[in-house]
Amino acid sequence: MTKLIDYKIELLDVTDDKSKSDYLDLWRACFGNKPKCNDEWFNWLNLEGPYGKNNSYVIRDEQTNKMIAGYGLLPMSVVYNGKEHKTTLCTNVMTHPDFGKRGLFTTIGKQALINEAAGGVTIQVGIPNDNAIAGHMKVGWQRLPNLSFFQNNTTPYKNKTDIKFHKVKSFVKGFDSLLDKFNEKYDFYFKKNSDFLNWRYVNHPYNDYDCWISSNESSYAVTKIFENKLHIVDYGYDTDKDFDDLLKMVRNIGIMHDVKLINLWKFDSPSPEDAIFARNNFEKDVYYNRLILYSDIDFTTSDFKNCHIVLGDNDVY
């Protein structure tokens, strides 16, 4: 068995074609030869993000130079208690199946997180799956309340609202100040502007999203249909009335497309939005995702009652 001393960690040169090819080969070995694993997706995730190039750390076997593990930390920005923090989102953590059970996951994770923190990143965000959560927790991540799916089973009648919504092809710069206004009510949220929304949704290489803005510009939503479900992958609003109108609008879209249900993420913790969700017949589902944070800030005592994390904040939705 090759010992850990034979491995080296490096920051991937995401602009280099050979490095890209090696990375995609590792991805296919770990996750299968899926359609999204191509140059267009790689460039979108690693080169085109509005906060800069993805910090993809990799381990190569020094004997063969084969890429055998990867750990991505995508630059983002989070606002916590009114202060903006340099942030990363953990993406595409993987170990080649031929090199499992050798401590690569924790080794690369620990070093990557330390490197980013040394570079000024103060909050690092992860939304791991069942297979990855144990490995992440070994290197110092903090576990936060679950991000549960809340769903609305669509009904055959339309919901009345006096506010009209129109579909947009992209978000314009003038929308940036409205995004700040929508989010300032929260204690924790990803900071976004029109460039971010356009990169994340409009210019996505393979997912199809619909972007909606209310006629009075008091709310927006991004929706995606997947397997007879309508995901609300992103949204923002000014007042409770605006949120109520937004949910009614999305429910009408669901009826139009004859989907089985509409869903979104919400923290398990009680929140000021609970009454609005209840009024629109959104109920907690059994499915959930986990939120973890890596930071010198102690989040374990935070109740996360007034926080805003949406499905689109995870790159896989």
PDB file of C-alpha atoms in Angstrom:
ATOM      1  CA  MET A   1       0.000   0.000   0.000  1.00  0.00           C
ATOM      2  CA  THR A   2       1.306   3.454  -0.926  1.00  0.00           C
ATOM      3  CA  LYS A   3       1.934   5.567   2.148  1.00  0.00           C
ATOM      4  CA  LEU A   4       0.566   9.086   2.575  1.00  0.00           C
ATOM      5  CA  ILE A   5       4.107  10.473   2.365  1.00  0.00           C
ATOM      6  CA  ASP A   6       4.054   9.644  -1.359  1.00  0.00           C
ATOM      7  CA  TYR A   7       1.309  12.213  -2.042  1.00  0.00           C
ATOM      8  CA  LYS A   8       1.561  15.951  -2.590  1.00  0.00           C
ATOM      9  CA  ILE A   9      -1.147  18.632  -2.391  1.00  0.00           C
ATOM     10  CA  GLU A  10      -1.217  21.372  -5.000  1.00  0.00           C
ATOM     11  CA  LEU A  11      -3.509  24.188  -6.069  1.00  0.00           C
ATOM     12  CA  LEU A  12      -4.772  23.251  -9.511  1.00  0.00           C
ATOM     13  CA  ASP A  13      -3.934  25.593 -12.377  1.00  0.00           C
ATOM     14  CA  VAL A  14      -7.480  25.773 -13.721  1.00  0.00           C
ATOM     15  CA  THR A  15      -6.283  27.605 -16.840  1.00  0.00           C
ATOM     16  CA  ASP A  16      -4.032  24.729 -17.925  1.00  0.00           C
ATOM     17  CA  ASP A  17      -5.572  22.306 -20.438  1.00  0.00           C
ATOM     18  CA  LYS A  18      -3.635  19.262 -19.164  1.00  0.00           C
ATOM     19  CA  SER A  19      -4.667  19.990 -15.567  1.00  0.00           C
ATOM     20  CA  LYS A  20      -8.270  20.358 -16.713  1.00  0.00           C
ATOM     21  CA  SER A  21      -8.126  17.011 -18.491  1.00  0.00           C
ATOM     22  CA  ASP A  22      -6.629  15.284 -15.443  1.00  0.00           C
ATOM     23  CA  TYR A  23      -9.307  16.849 -13.213  1.00  0.00           C
ATOM     24  CA  LEU A  24     -12.163  15.736 -15.454  1.00  0.00           C
ATOM     25  CA  ASP A  25     -10.701  12.213 -15.550  1.00  0.00           C
ATOM     26  CA  LEU A  26     -10.708  12.149 -11.731  1.00  0.00           C
ATOM     27  CA  TRP A  27     -14.272  13.487 -11.629  1.00  0.00           C
ATOM     28  CA  ARG A  28     -15.476  10.755 -13.995  1.00  0.00           C
ATOM     29  CA  ALA A  29     -13.708   8.076 -11.962  1.00  0.00           C
ATOM     30  CA  CYS A  30     -15.471   9.305  -8.817  1.00  0.00           C
ATOM     31  CA  PHE A  31     -18.941  10.229 -10.073  1.00  0.00           C
ATOM     32  CA  GLY A  32     -19.361   8.552 -13.450  1.00  0.00           C
ATOM     33  CA  ASN A  33     -19.267   9.822 -17.016  1.00  0.00           C
ATOM     34  CA  LYS A  34     -22.158  12.259 -16.672  1.00  0.00           C
ATOM     35  CA  PRO A  35     -23.052  14.758 -19.419  1.00  0.00           C
ATOM     36  CA  LYS A  36     -22.125  17.761 -17.262  1.00  0.00           C
ATOM     37  CA  CYS A  37     -18.487  16.636 -16.971  1.00  0.00           C
ATOM     38  CA  ASN A  38     -17.105  18.658 -19.888  1.00  0.00           C
ATOM     39  CA  ASP A  39     -15.003  21.726 -20.691  1.00  0.00           C
ATOM     40  CA  GLU A  40     -17.970  24.107 -20.659  1.00  0.00           C
ATOM     41  CA  TRP A  41     -19.012  23.102 -17.135  1.00  0.00           C
ATOM     42  CA  PHE A  42     -15.416  23.144 -15.898  1.00  0.00           C
ATOM     43  CA  ASN A  43     -14.827  26.657 -17.246  1.00  0.00           C
ATOM     44  CA  TRP A  44     -18.115  27.946 -15.823  1.00  0.00           C
ATOM     45  CA  LEU A  45     -17.377  26.661 -12.315  1.00  0.00           C
ATOM     46  CA  ASN A  46     -13.638  27.261 -12.167  1.00  0.00           C
ATOM     47  CA  LEU A  47     -12.969  30.323 -14.318  1.00  0.00           C
ATOM     48  CA  GLU A  48     -16.098  32.418 -14.718  1.00  0.00           C
ATOM     49  CA  GLY A  49     -17.388  32.946 -11.161  1.00  0.00           C
ATOM     50  CA  PRO A  50     -17.869  36.639 -10.279  1.00  0.00           C
ATOM     51  CA  TYR A  51     -15.715  36.372  -7.135  1.00  0.00           C
ATOM     52  CA  GLY A  52     -12.742  34.836  -8.932  1.00  0.00           C
ATOM     53  CA  LYS A  53     -11.294  31.493  -9.969  1.00  0.00           C
ATOM     54  CA  ASN A  54     -12.222  28.376  -8.038  1.00  0.00           C
ATOM     55  CA  ASN A  55      -9.532  27.249  -5.609  1.00  0.00           C
ATOM     56  CA  SER A  56      -9.357  23.579  -6.559  1.00  0.00           C
ATOM     57  CA  TYR A  57      -6.838  21.672  -4.474  1.00  0.00           C
ATOM     58  CA  VAL A  58      -5.712  18.283  -5.729  1.00  0.00           C
ATOM     59  CA  ILE A  59      -3.481  15.431  -4.636  1.00  0.00           C
ATOM     60  CA  ARG A  60      -1.321  13.604  -7.140  1.00  0.00           C
ATOM     61  CA  ASP A  61       0.430  10.323  -6.655  1.00  0.00           C
ATOM     62  CA  GLU A  62       4.096  11.299  -6.843  1.00  0.00           C
ATOM     63  CA  GLN A  63       5.020   7.973  -8.414  1.00  0.00           C
ATOM     64  CA  THR A  64       2.595   8.245 -11.352  1.00  0.00           C
ATOM     65  CA  ASN A  65       1.549  11.939 -11.237  1.00  0.00           C
ATOM     66  CA  LYS A  66      -2.038  10.659 -11.378  1.00  0.00           C
ATOM     67  CA  MET A  67      -4.621  12.989  -9.830  1.00  0.00           C
ATOM     68  CA  ILE A  68      -6.258  11.004  -7.030  1.00  0.00           C
ATOM     69  CA  ALA A  69      -8.143  13.514  -4.832  1.00  0.00           C
ATOM     70  CA  GLY A  70      -9.763  16.929  -5.176  1.00  0.00           C
ATOM     71  CA  TYR A  71     -11.219  19.592  -2.880  1.00  0.00           C
ATOM     72  CA  GLY A  72     -12.746  22.773  -4.338  1.00  0.00           C
ATOM     73  CA  LEU A  73     -13.278  26.035  -2.456  1.00  0.00           C
ATOM     74  CA  LEU A  74     -15.187  28.481  -4.661  1.00  0.00           C
ATOM     75  CA  PRO A  75     -14.841  32.199  -3.718  1.00  0.00           C
ATOM     76  CA  MET A  76     -18.066  33.741  -2.429  1.00  0.00           C
ATOM     77  CA  SER A  77     -19.179  36.466  -0.033  1.00  0.00           C
ATOM     78  CA  VAL A  78     -21.353  36.070   3.074  1.00  0.00           C
ATOM     79  CA  VAL A  79     -22.886  38.748   5.262  1.00  0.00           C
ATOM     80  CA  TYR A  80     -23.132  37.765   8.917  1.00  0.00           C
ATOM     81  CA  ASN A  81     -24.623  40.151  11.487  1.00  0.00           C
ATOM     82  CA  GLY A  82     -24.195  43.057   9.098  1.00  0.00           C
ATOM     83  CA  LYS A  83     -20.519  42.387   8.295  1.00  0.00           C
ATOM     84  CA  GLU A  84     -19.351  41.099   4.916  1.00  0.00           C
ATOM     85  CA  HIS A  85     -16.988  38.132   5.055  1.00  0.00           C
ATOM     86  CA  LYS A  86     -14.669  36.743   2.421  1.00  0.00           C
ATOM     87  CA  THR A  87     -16.073  33.244   1.911  1.00  0.00           C
ATOM     88  CA  THR A  88     -15.664  29.998   0.017  1.00  0.00           C
ATOM     89  CA  LEU A  89     -18.187  27.315  -0.912  1.00  0.00           C
ATOM     90  CA  CYS A  90     -16.892  23.750  -0.714  1.00  0.00           C
ATOM     91  CA  THR A  91     -17.407  22.006  -4.075  1.00  0.00           C
ATOM     92  CA  ASN A  92     -16.554  18.684  -5.726  1.00  0.00           C
ATOM     93  CA  VAL A  93     -14.770  16.877  -2.919  1.00  0.00           C
ATOM     94  CA  MET A  94     -13.591  13.549  -4.305  1.00  0.00           C
ATOM     95  CA  THR A  95     -11.176  10.666  -3.831  1.00  0.00           C
ATOM     96  CA  HIS A  96     -10.353   8.237  -6.621  1.00  0.00           C
ATOM     97  CA  PRO A  97     -11.997   4.881  -5.775  1.00  0.00           C
ATOM     98  CA  ASP A  98      -8.641   3.099  -6.126  1.00  0.00           C
ATOM     99  CA  PHE A  99      -7.177   5.284  -3.360  1.00  0.00           C
ATOM    100  CA  GLY A 100      -9.899   5.192  -0.718  1.00  0.00           C
ATOM    101  CA  LYS A 101      -9.401   4.527   3.006  1.00  0.00           C
ATOM    102  CA  ARG A 102      -6.001   6.259   3.071  1.00  0.00           C
ATOM    103  CA  GLY A 103      -6.878   9.535   4.763  1.00  0.00           C
ATOM    104  CA  LEU A 104      -6.800  11.608   1.578  1.00  0.00           C
ATOM    105  CA  PHE A 105     -10.171  13.235   2.255  1.00  0.00           C
ATOM    106  CA  THR A 106      -9.202  14.685   5.621  1.00  0.00           C
ATOM    107  CA  THR A 107      -5.637  15.472   4.576  1.00  0.00           C
ATOM    108  CA  ILE A 108      -6.578  17.558   1.555  1.00  0.00           C
ATOM    109  CA  GLY A 109      -9.565  19.126   3.330  1.00  0.00           C
ATOM    110  CA  LYS A 110      -7.569  20.304   6.321  1.00  0.00           C
ATOM    111  CA  GLN A 111      -4.769  21.784   4.227  1.00  0.00           C
ATOM    112  CA  ALA A 112      -7.111  23.481   1.748  1.00  0.00           C
ATOM    113  CA  LEU A 113      -9.176  25.119   4.503  1.00  0.00           C
ATOM    114  CA  ILE A 114      -6.057  26.305   6.350  1.00  0.00           C
ATOM    115  CA  ASN A 115      -4.639  27.777   3.139  1.00  0.00           C
ATOM    116  CA  GLU A 116      -7.816  29.714   2.380  1.00  0.00           C
ATOM    117  CA  ALA A 117      -8.097  30.996   5.957  1.00  0.00           C
ATOM    118  CA  ALA A 118      -4.479  32.187   5.756  1.00  0.00           C
ATOM    119  CA  GLY A 119      -5.477  34.096   2.609  1.00  0.00           C
ATOM    120  CA  GLY A 120      -8.158  36.056   4.467  1.00  0.00           C
ATOM    121  CA  VAL A 121     -11.213  33.814   4.118  1.00  0.00           C
ATOM    122  CA  THR A 122     -13.169  34.054   7.400  1.00  0.00           C
ATOM    123  CA  ILE A 123     -16.203  31.847   6.710  1.00  0.00           C
ATOM    124  CA  GLN A 124     -16.152  28.677   4.610  1.00  0.00           C
ATOM    125  CA  VAL A 125     -19.444  26.999   3.740  1.00  0.00           C
ATOM    126  CA  GLY A 126     -20.185  23.349   3.039  1.00  0.00           C
ATOM    127  CA  ILE A 127     -23.372  21.467   2.167  1.00  0.00           C
ATOM    128  CA  PRO A 128     -22.123  17.864   2.188  1.00  0.00           C
ATOM    129  CA  ASN A 129     -23.952  14.695   1.228  1.00  0.00           C
ATOM    130  CA  ASP A 130     -24.323  11.582   3.360  1.00  0.00           C
ATOM    131  CA  ASN A 131     -21.034  10.098   2.183  1.00  0.00           C
ATOM    132  CA  ALA A 132     -18.971  13.202   2.942  1.00  0.00           C
ATOM    133  CA  ILE A 133     -20.257  14.552   6.265  1.00  0.00           C
ATOM    134  CA  ALA A 134     -18.126  12.326   8.518  1.00  0.00           C
ATOM    135  CA  GLY A 135     -14.898  13.214   6.721  1.00  0.00           C
ATOM    136  CA  HIS A 136     -15.661  16.933   6.860  1.00  0.00           C
ATOM    137  CA  MET A 137     -16.355  16.904  10.590  1.00  0.00           C
ATOM    138  CA  LYS A 138     -12.913  15.407  11.267  1.00  0.00           C
ATOM    139  CA  VAL A 139     -11.153  18.596  10.149  1.00  0.00           C
ATOM    140  CA  GLY A 140     -13.025  21.125  12.283  1.00  0.00           C
ATOM    141  CA  TRP A 141     -16.249  22.073  10.494  1.00  0.00           C
ATOM    142  CA  GLN A 142     -19.148  23.253  12.680  1.00  0.00           C
ATOM    143  CA  ARG A 143     -22.549  21.596  12.200  1.00  0.00           C
ATOM    144  CA  LEU A 144     -25.496  23.984  11.883  1.00  0.00           C
ATOM    145  CA  PRO A 145     -29.260  23.350  11.806  1.00  0.00           C
ATOM    146  CA  ASN A 146     -30.418  21.249   8.864  1.00  0.00           C
ATOM    147  CA  LEU A 147     -31.647  22.801   5.649  1.00  0.00           C
ATOM    148  CA  SER A 148     -34.969  21.023   5.271  1.00  0.00           C
ATOM    149  CA  PHE A 149     -37.076  20.849   2.154  1.00  0.00           C
ATOM    150  CA  PHE A 150     -40.430  22.554   2.617  1.00  0.00           C
ATOM    151  CA  GLN A 151     -42.963  21.618  -0.009  1.00  0.00           C
ATOM    152  CA  ASN A 152     -46.356  22.612  -1.315  1.00  0.00           C
ATOM    153  CA  ASN A 153     -48.465  19.994  -3.029  1.00  0.00           C
ATOM    154  CA  THR A 154     -50.028  21.889  -5.910  1.00  0.00           C
ATOM    155  CA  THR A 155     -53.781  22.329  -6.044  1.00  0.00           C
ATOM    156  CA  PRO A 156     -55.949  22.482  -9.189  1.00  0.00           C
ATOM    157  CA  TYR A 157     -57.011  26.114  -8.643  1.00  0.00           C
ATOM    158  CA  LYS A 158     -55.040  29.265  -9.262  1.00  0.00           C
ATOM    159  CA  ASN A 159     -54.030  31.656  -6.517  1.00  0.00           C
ATOM    160  CA  LYS A 160     -55.221  35.221  -6.789  1.00  0.00           C
ATOM    161  CA  THR A 161     -52.640  37.980  -6.585  1.00  0.00           C
ATOM    162  CA  ASP A 162     -52.831  41.587  -7.725  1.00  0.00           C
ATOM    163  CA  ILE A 163     -49.122  41.655  -8.562  1.00  0.00           C
ATOM    164  CA  LYS A 164     -47.911  40.490 -11.950  1.00  0.00           C
ATOM    165  CA  PHE A 165     -44.556  38.848 -12.553  1.00  0.00           C
ATOM    166  CA  HIS A 166     -42.586  38.868 -15.782  1.00  0.00           C
ATOM    167  CA  LYS A 167     -39.889  36.499 -16.937  1.00  0.00           C
ATOM    168  CA  VAL A 168     -36.518  38.118 -17.605  1.00  0.00           C
ATOM    169  CA  LYS A 169     -33.626  36.916 -19.735  1.00  0.00           C
ATOM    170  CA  SER A 170     -31.042  38.447 -17.394  1.00  0.00           C
ATOM    171  CA  PHE A 171     -30.665  40.663 -14.343  1.00  0.00           C
ATOM    172  CA  VAL A 172     -29.567  44.268 -14.934  1.00  0.00           C
ATOM    173  CA  LYS A 173     -27.164  46.330 -12.829  1.00  0.00           C
ATOM    174  CA  GLY A 174     -30.011  48.467 -11.488  1.00  0.00           C
ATOM    175  CA  PHE A 175     -31.280  45.397  -9.636  1.00  0.00           C
ATOM    176  CA  ASP A 176     -28.230  45.314  -7.343  1.00  0.00           C
ATOM    177  CA  SER A 177     -29.545  47.850  -4.834  1.00  0.00           C
ATOM    178  CA  LEU A 178     -32.836  45.941  -4.618  1.00  0.00           C
ATOM    179  CA  LEU A 179     -30.975  42.709  -3.855  1.00  0.00           C
ATOM    180  CA  ASP A 180     -29.203  44.447  -0.974  1.00  0.00           C
ATOM    181  CA  LYS A 181     -32.529  45.752   0.285  1.00  0.00           C
ATOM    182  CA  PHE A 182     -34.170  42.319   0.082  1.00  0.00           C
ATOM    183  CA  ASN A 183     -31.391  40.664   2.081  1.00  0.00           C
ATOM    184  CA  GLU A 184     -30.669  43.261   4.765  1.00  0.00           C
ATOM    185  CA  LYS A 185     -33.443  41.765   6.915  1.00  0.00           C
ATOM    186  CA  TYR A 186     -31.360  38.591   7.462  1.00  0.00           C
ATOM    187  CA  ASP A 187     -28.544  37.861   9.905  1.00  0.00           C
ATOM    188  CA  PHE A 188     -26.754  35.461   7.523  1.00  0.00           C
ATOM    189  CA  TYR A 189     -26.900  35.332   3.729  1.00  0.00           C
ATOM    190  CA  PHE A 190     -24.805  35.031   0.582  1.00  0.00           C
ATOM    191  CA  LYS A 191     -24.205  38.484  -0.889  1.00  0.00           C
ATOM    192  CA  LYS A 192     -25.268  38.591  -4.530  1.00  0.00           C
ATOM    193  CA  ASN A 193     -25.533  41.093  -7.323  1.00  0.00           C
ATOM    194  CA  SER A 194     -26.744  40.953 -10.924  1.00  0.00           C
ATOM    195  CA  ASP A 195     -23.400  39.591 -12.134  1.00  0.00           C
ATOM    196  CA  PHE A 196     -23.665  36.717  -9.664  1.00  0.00           C
ATOM    197  CA  LEU A 197     -27.279  35.865 -10.566  1.00  0.00           C
ATOM    198  CA  ASN A 198     -26.476  35.952 -14.279  1.00  0.00           C
ATOM    199  CA  TRP A 199     -23.440  33.697 -13.820  1.00  0.00           C
ATOM    200  CA  ARG A 200     -25.255  31.268 -11.523  1.00  0.00           C
ATOM    201  CA  TYR A 201     -28.523  30.929 -13.446  1.00  0.00           C
ATOM    202  CA  VAL A 202     -28.667  32.708 -16.808  1.00  0.00           C
ATOM    203  CA  ASN A 203     -25.267  31.498 -18.013  1.00  0.00           C
ATOM    204  CA  HIS A 204     -25.373  28.042 -16.455  1.00  0.00           C
ATOM    205  CA  PRO A 205     -24.003  25.538 -18.993  1.00  0.00           C
ATOM    206  CA  TYR A 206     -26.639  22.801 -18.661  1.00  0.00           C
ATOM    207  CA  ASN A 207     -29.434  23.649 -16.175  1.00  0.00           C
ATOM    208  CA  ASP A 208     -32.483  25.557 -17.397  1.00  0.00           C
ATOM    209  CA  TYR A 209     -33.782  28.174 -14.983  1.00  0.00           C
ATOM    210  CA  ASP A 210     -36.629  30.687 -15.252  1.00  0.00           C
ATOM    211  CA  CYS A 211     -36.024  34.111 -13.694  1.00  0.00           C
ATOM    212  CA  TRP A 212     -38.964  36.209 -12.521  1.00  0.00           C
ATOM    213  CA  ILE A 213     -39.288  39.792 -11.265  1.00  0.00           C
ATOM    214  CA  SER A 214     -42.495  41.332  -9.922  1.00  0.00           C
ATOM    215  CA  SER A 215     -43.971  44.271 -11.827  1.00  0.00           C
ATOM    216  CA  ASN A 216     -43.326  46.572  -8.854  1.00  0.00           C
ATOM    217  CA  GLU A 217     -39.755  45.211  -8.479  1.00  0.00           C
ATOM    218  CA  SER A 218     -40.428  44.206  -4.888  1.00  0.00           C
ATOM    219  CA  SER A 219     -39.496  40.545  -5.302  1.00  0.00           C
ATOM    220  CA  TYR A 220     -37.807  38.037  -7.574  1.00  0.00           C
ATOM    221  CA  ALA A 221     -37.618  34.272  -7.930  1.00  0.00           C
ATOM    222  CA  VAL A 222     -35.583  31.744  -9.871  1.00  0.00           C
ATOM    223  CA  THR A 223     -37.336  28.442 -10.592  1.00  0.00           C
ATOM    224  CA  LYS A 224     -36.311  25.129 -12.089  1.00  0.00           C
ATOM    225  CA  ILE A 225     -38.414  22.117 -13.057  1.00  0.00           C
ATOM    226  CA  PHE A 226     -36.848  18.769 -12.185  1.00  0.00           C
ATOM    227  CA  GLU A 227     -38.546  15.362 -12.170  1.00  0.00           C
ATOM    228  CA  ASN A 228     -42.090  16.708 -11.886  1.00  0.00           C
ATOM    229  CA  LYS A 229     -41.036  19.114  -9.136  1.00  0.00           C
ATOM    230  CA  LEU A 230     -40.728  22.871  -9.254  1.00  0.00           C
ATOM    231  CA  HIS A 231     -37.720  24.050  -7.234  1.00  0.00           C
ATOM    232  CA  ILE A 232     -37.620  27.616  -5.945  1.00  0.00           C
ATOM    233  CA  VAL A 233     -33.852  27.818  -6.195  1.00  0.00           C
ATOM    234  CA  ASP A 234     -33.502  31.516  -5.352  1.00  0.00           C
ATOM    235  CA  TYR A 235     -35.745  34.315  -4.183  1.00  0.00           C
ATOM    236  CA  GLY A 236     -35.838  37.662  -2.459  1.00  0.00           C
ATOM    237  CA  TYR A 237     -38.538  40.110  -1.431  1.00  0.00           C
ATOM    238  CA  ASP A 238     -39.212  43.370   0.383  1.00  0.00           C
ATOM    239  CA  THR A 239     -42.298  42.927   2.605  1.00  0.00           C
ATOM    240  CA  ASP A 240     -44.259  39.942   3.882  1.00  0.00           C
ATOM    241  CA  LYS A 241     -47.008  40.828   1.392  1.00  0.00           C
ATOM    242  CA  ASP A 242     -44.451  40.670  -1.418  1.00  0.00           C
ATOM    243  CA  PHE A 243     -43.320  37.218  -0.293  1.00  0.00           C
ATOM    244  CA  ASP A 244     -46.905  36.046  -0.086  1.00  0.00           C
ATOM    245  CA  ASP A 245     -47.517  37.223  -3.665  1.00  0.00           C
ATOM    246  CA  LEU A 246     -44.305  35.559  -4.826  1.00  0.00           C
ATOM    247  CA  LEU A 247     -45.282  32.175  -3.398  1.00  0.00           C
ATOM    248  CA  LYS A 248     -48.718  32.434  -4.985  1.00  0.00           C
ATOM    249  CA  MET A 249     -47.117  33.244  -8.332  1.00  0.00           C
ATOM    250  CA  VAL A 250     -44.815  30.235  -8.116  1.00  0.00           C
ATOM    251  CA  ARG A 251     -47.727  27.991  -7.183  1.00  0.00           C
ATOM    252  CA  ASN A 252     -49.543  29.184 -10.320  1.00  0.00           C
ATOM    253  CA  ILE A 253     -46.483  28.281 -12.387  1.00  0.00           C
ATOM    254  CA  GLY A 254     -46.556  24.836 -10.822  1.00  0.00           C
ATOM    255  CA  ILE A 255     -50.200  24.395 -11.792  1.00  0.00           C
ATOM    256  CA  MET A 256     -49.465  25.548 -15.343  1.00  0.00           C
ATOM    257  CA  HIS A 257     -46.714  22.933 -15.706  1.00  0.00           C
ATOM    258  CA  ASP A 258     -48.707  20.253 -13.868  1.00  0.00           C
ATOM    259  CA  VAL A 259     -45.903  19.521 -11.406  1.00  0.00           C
ATOM    260  CA  LYS A 260     -46.420  17.260  -8.423  1.00  0.00           C
ATOM    261  CA  LEU A 261     -45.009  19.642  -5.836  1.00  0.00           C
ATOM    262  CA  ILE A 262     -43.112  22.879  -5.264  1.00  0.00           C
ATOM    263  CA  ASN A 263     -40.238  23.022  -2.821  1.00  0.00           C
ATOM    264  CA  LEU A 264     -37.440  25.125  -1.387  1.00  0.00           C
ATOM    265  CA  TRP A 265     -34.953  25.121   1.480  1.00  0.00           C
ATOM    266  CA  LYS A 266     -35.692  26.407   4.948  1.00  0.00           C
ATOM    267  CA  PHE A 267     -33.766  26.020   8.184  1.00  0.00           C
ATOM    268  CA  ASP A 268     -35.261  23.701  10.776  1.00  0.00           C
ATOM    269  CA  SER A 269     -35.099  26.608  13.233  1.00  0.00           C
ATOM    270  CA  PRO A 270     -38.244  28.730  13.608  1.00  0.00           C
ATOM    271  CA  SER A 271     -38.119  31.886  11.491  1.00  0.00           C
ATOM    272  CA  PRO A 272     -40.122  35.076  10.904  1.00  0.00           C
ATOM    273  CA  GLU A 273     -41.236  33.583   7.565  1.00  0.00           C
ATOM    274  CA  ASP A 274     -42.988  30.574   9.106  1.00  0.00           C
ATOM    275  CA  ALA A 275     -46.431  32.179   9.075  1.00  0.00           C
ATOM    276  CA  ILE A 276     -46.123  33.017   5.373  1.00  0.00           C
ATOM    277  CA  PHE A 277     -45.079  29.466   4.518  1.00  0.00           C
ATOM    278  CA  ALA A 278     -47.974  28.073   6.542  1.00  0.00           C
ATOM    279  CA  ARG A 279     -50.436  30.431   4.895  1.00  0.00           C
ATOM    280  CA  ASN A 280     -49.320  29.089   1.514  1.00  0.00           C
ATOM    281  CA  ASN A 281     -49.511  25.447   2.614  1.00  0.00           C
ATOM    282  CA  PHE A 282     -45.775  24.755   2.669  1.00  0.00           C
ATOM    283  CA  GLU A 283     -44.948  21.885   5.002  1.00  0.00           C
ATOM    284  CA  LYS A 284     -41.695  20.297   6.144  1.00  0.00           C
ATOM    285  CA  ASP A 285     -40.651  17.255   4.115  1.00  0.00           C
ATOM    286  CA  VAL A 286     -38.596  14.321   5.420  1.00  0.00           C
ATOM    287  CA  TYR A 287     -35.687  15.217   3.123  1.00  0.00           C
ATOM    288  CA  TYR A 288     -32.986  17.677   4.130  1.00  0.00           C
ATOM    289  CA  ASN A 289     -29.419  18.784   3.513  1.00  0.00           C
ATOM    290  CA  ARG A 290     -26.743  19.644   6.045  1.00  0.00           C
ATOM    291  CA  LEU A 291     -25.062  23.008   6.498  1.00  0.00           C
ATOM    292  CA  ILE A 292     -21.534  23.156   7.912  1.00  0.00           C
ATOM    293  CA  LEU A 293     -19.249  26.143   8.447  1.00  0.00           C
ATOM    294  CA  TYR A 294     -15.482  26.370   8.918  1.00  0.00           C
ATOM    295  CA  SER A 295     -14.495  29.536  10.761  1.00  0.00           C
ATOM    296  CA  ASP A 296     -12.833  30.999  13.832  1.00  0.00           C
ATOM    297  CA  ILE A 297     -16.282  32.400  14.613  1.00  0.00           C
ATOM    298  CA  ASP A 298     -18.236  30.117  16.941  1.00  0.00           C
ATOM    299  CA  PHE A 299     -21.554  29.479  15.227  1.00  0.00           C
ATOM    300  CA  THR A 300     -22.632  26.620  17.485  1.00  0.00           C
ATOM    301  CA  THR A 301     -24.546  28.980  19.781  1.00  0.00           C
ATOM    302  CA  SER A 302     -26.375  30.716  16.899  1.00  0.00           C
ATOM    303  CA  ASP A 303     -30.018  29.729  16.463  1.00  0.00           C
ATOM    304  CA  PHE A 304     -30.102  30.650  12.747  1.00  0.00           C
ATOM    305  CA  LYS A 305     -33.707  31.801  13.078  1.00  0.00           C
ATOM    306  CA  ASN A 306     -33.258  34.712  10.686  1.00  0.00           C
ATOM    307  CA  CYS A 307     -30.979  33.387   7.969  1.00  0.00           C
ATOM    308  CA  HIS A 308     -31.370  33.010   4.232  1.00  0.00           C
ATOM    309  CA  ILE A 309     -29.866  30.052   2.384  1.00  0.00           C
ATOM    310  CA  VAL A 310     -31.468  28.993  -0.907  1.00  0.00           C
ATOM    311  CA  LEU A 311     -31.093  25.898  -3.074  1.00  0.00           C
ATOM    312  CA  GLY A 312     -29.064  27.865  -5.601  1.00  0.00           C
ATOM    313  CA  ASP A 313     -26.418  28.603  -2.974  1.00  0.00           C
ATOM    314  CA  ASN A 314     -25.318  25.004  -3.538  1.00  0.00           C
ATOM    315  CA  ASP A 315     -23.801  24.633  -7.006  1.00  0.00           C
ATOM    316  CA  VAL A 316     -25.470  21.258  -7.659  1.00  0.00           C
ATOM    317  CA  TYR A 317     -29.087  22.546  -7.760  1.00  0.00           C
TER     318      TYR A 317
END
